[in-house]
Steps between C-alpha positions, in 0.01 A plus 500: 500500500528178280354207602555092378162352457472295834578888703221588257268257581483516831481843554125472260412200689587661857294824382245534762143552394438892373235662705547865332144578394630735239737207386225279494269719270729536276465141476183481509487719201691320321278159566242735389651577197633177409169357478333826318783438218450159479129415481420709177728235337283221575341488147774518309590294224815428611394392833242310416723286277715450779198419762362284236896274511504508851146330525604245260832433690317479816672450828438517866269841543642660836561879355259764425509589136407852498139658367438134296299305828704189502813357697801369308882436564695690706723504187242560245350774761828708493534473120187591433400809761831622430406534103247655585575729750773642252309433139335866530802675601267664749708372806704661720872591414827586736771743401794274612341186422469652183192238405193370683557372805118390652382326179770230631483526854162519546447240293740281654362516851183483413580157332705377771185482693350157507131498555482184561706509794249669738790672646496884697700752223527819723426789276742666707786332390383435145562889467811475646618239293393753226651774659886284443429385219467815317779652713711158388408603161605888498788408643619212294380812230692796677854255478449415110325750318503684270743239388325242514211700324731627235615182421141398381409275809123573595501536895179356575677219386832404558416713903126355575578152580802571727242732675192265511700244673619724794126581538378133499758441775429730690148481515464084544866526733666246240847443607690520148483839399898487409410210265217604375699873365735226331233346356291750363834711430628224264133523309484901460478584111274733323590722212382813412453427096192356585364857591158551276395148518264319801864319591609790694188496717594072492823573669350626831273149503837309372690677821203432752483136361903445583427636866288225524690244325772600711340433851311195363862355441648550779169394724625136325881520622651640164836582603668809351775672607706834433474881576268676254671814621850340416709774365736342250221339319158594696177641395627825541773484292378300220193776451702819584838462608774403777458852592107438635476487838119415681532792776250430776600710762195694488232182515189600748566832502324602166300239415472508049179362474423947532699575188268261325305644144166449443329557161146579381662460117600164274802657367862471599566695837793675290295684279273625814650857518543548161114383481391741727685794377305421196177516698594841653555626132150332386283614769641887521532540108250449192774309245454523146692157404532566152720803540724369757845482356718357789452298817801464717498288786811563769574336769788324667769260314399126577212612645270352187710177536135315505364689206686299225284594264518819276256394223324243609350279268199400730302641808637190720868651391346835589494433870878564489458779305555816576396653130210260461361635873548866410340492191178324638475771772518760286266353276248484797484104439460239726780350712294260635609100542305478179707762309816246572464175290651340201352725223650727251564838572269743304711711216382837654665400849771369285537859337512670862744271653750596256478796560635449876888511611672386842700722612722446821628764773633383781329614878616301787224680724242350347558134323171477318392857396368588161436752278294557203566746259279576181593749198246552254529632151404857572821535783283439760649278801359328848667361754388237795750372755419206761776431744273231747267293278154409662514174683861547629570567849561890463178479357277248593172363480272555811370177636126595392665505105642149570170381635349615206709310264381172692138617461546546096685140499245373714184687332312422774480767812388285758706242438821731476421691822463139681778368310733862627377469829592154573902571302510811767411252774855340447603723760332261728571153523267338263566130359591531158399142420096635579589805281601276195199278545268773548591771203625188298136449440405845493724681200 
């Protein structure tokens, strides 16, 4: 079923709250994750160059800038949090979407929420308003990828602020949605050459930032008009094709917020299999390195779209790199966020990289499988295959392992387990306005 944007907006404004517990904790997860990705960013270089303009530019302070204790613009709010939410690559990831889908949502809403207003934010329908957006996004991504993708557009992009503004909507009731799709549809960009530098991670705050933009607009009486889902000339078909059709026939009845990634790694989510293959290999074999005379890495065609990089000159350009990732894991070094900055790569990782080859079989079954396959000198050869990557939602993370991932962001237990109990509490209707003030303070 195709829709034209004003069908489309009032079905997501006429969706009735979601009281599905296991919908909601899925949710709730993903609030939990959101902010476990995004506060080990904090100190940053890059964000504190940014905090440090947006003091200096100043404004009126009615949105919660995350983990730094101070209020700014609901503008400078979504640009910033959304940076930083995405500037570890440790945030969550969608298959369709293919890109990042709560660094901008999250962000978004939580910026749309003006402290200064003293007003009642139900919880409730914050998570719902989650809940569409990231179903707005997957399927916005299920109708153009992978061309889209393929044709070097970054999702989190050119899809986040079409999806942020059907979540603001819906959670304050604004009456524009149709013009707000236009809007934010006429301001989607992003490309994907930017991959290895702290723009990527930019484009999720740039997105968030237009959702805002967007409703702050049309909350003045901009007039726009047109069908973002016009099919001679539409978003659709000027990021995949006339061919593209947004199929919602299925909306409520699998909610996509539960096909939502998470990730305890600061790597692209594309070289997750192939990672842990790697780590099946390590942990179950003793490798002599120096006698290693092949690595080949096999896996799906287009599936290492993200991992531009073969020979990466630095460790930033090794987050999109599948060779640079193998290498280090075999090497037993550190993938930490630390192990990912601007610095050369080190000649002996240098001399195992090259020694690595993509290879590409095709296996419909399973998308993002990988296998690893080593030959050393003396004929010897082993094998590791991972068809569901840890993290995904064959194989996911158990809601004690997201917890956890708050508590090392957090590094304070107390404070984490207050901070957890209070995000699982959403389930109840607690004013999100108190919330903000009270953990604003707190983190």
């Amino acid at each position: 079923m195709s829709m034209k944007s004003q069908q489309f907006s009032k079905l997501i404004m006429d969706t009735p709250l979601i009281v599905d517990d296991v919908v909601l904790d899925y949710a709730i997860n993903g609030v939990i994750d959101y902010f476990a990705s995004s506060l080990p960013a904090t100190n940053q270089h890059d964000i504190e160059q940014l905090k440090k303009a947006i003091l200096q530019e100043q404004g009126i302070q009615t949105s919660w800038l995350i983990g730094h204790k101070v209020y700014v613009t609901s503008k400078q709010a979504a640009l910033c949090n959304g940076f930083q939410a995405h500037l570890l690559d440790n945030d969550d990831v969608h298959e369709l979407v293919r890109g990042h889908p709560s660094a901008v949502i999250l962000s978004a809403l939580f910026a749309s929420i003006d402290i200064t207003q003293h007003q009642f934010i139900d919880s409730r329908r914050f998570l719902t308003a989650y809940i569409i957006g990231v179903e707005v996004m997957a399927c916005l991504g299920k109708a153009v990828n992978p061309t889209l993708y393929l044709k070097g557009w970054h999702a989190t992009a050119t899809l986040g602020g079409i999806a942020s503004v059907a979540a603001i909507c819906y959670l304050h009731q604004y009456p524009f949605l149709e013009q707000a799709f236009m809007l934010a549809a006429t301001q989607a960009s992003g490309l994907r050459l930017v991959f290895g530098s702290s723009v990527k991670a930019l484009h999720a705050g740039i997105a968030a930032q237009q959702a805002i933009q967007s409703i702050e607009w049309l909350k003045l009486g901009l007039n726009v008009t047109g069908d973002f889902l016009d099919q001679a000339v539409g978003f659709l078909t000027i990021f995949a094709n006339s061919e593209a059709i947004l199929d919602l026939s299925n909306w409520g009845q699998k909610w996509q917020i539960s096909e939502l990634w998470f990730k305890n790694y600061s790597y692209c989510s594309a070289a997750s299999s192939i990672a842990d293959a790697t780590d099946s290999l390590v942990s179950s074999h003793t490798l002599d390195l120096a006698q290693i005379q092949y690595i080949k890495v096999t896996i799906n065609p287009n599936a290492d779209s993200a991992l531009i990089y073969k020979y990466p000159q630095t460790s930033l350009q090794g987050r999109f790199s599948a060779e640079y990732i193998v290498a280090k894991i075999l090497a037993k070094e550190s993938l930490s966020f630390d192990a990912f900055n601007t610095e050369l790569i080190h000649s002996d990782t240098v001399q195992l990289m090259q020694k690595i080859t993509r290879e590409y079989i095709e296996d419909k079954v399973f998308p993002r499988y990988a296998k690893i396959e080593i030959g050393f000198m003396d004929g010897k050869c082993l094998e590791s295959r991972v068809n569901y990557p840890k993290g995904s939602p064959m194989n996911p993370y158990s809601s004690d392992e997201l917890e956890q991932k708050l508590v090392t962001a957090l590094q304070n237990q107390e404070l984490s387990m207050a901070f957890i109990r209070d995000i699982r509490q959403f389930f109840h209707p607690i004013n999100l306005v108190n919330f903000i003030q009270t953990y604003s303070e707190k983190i």
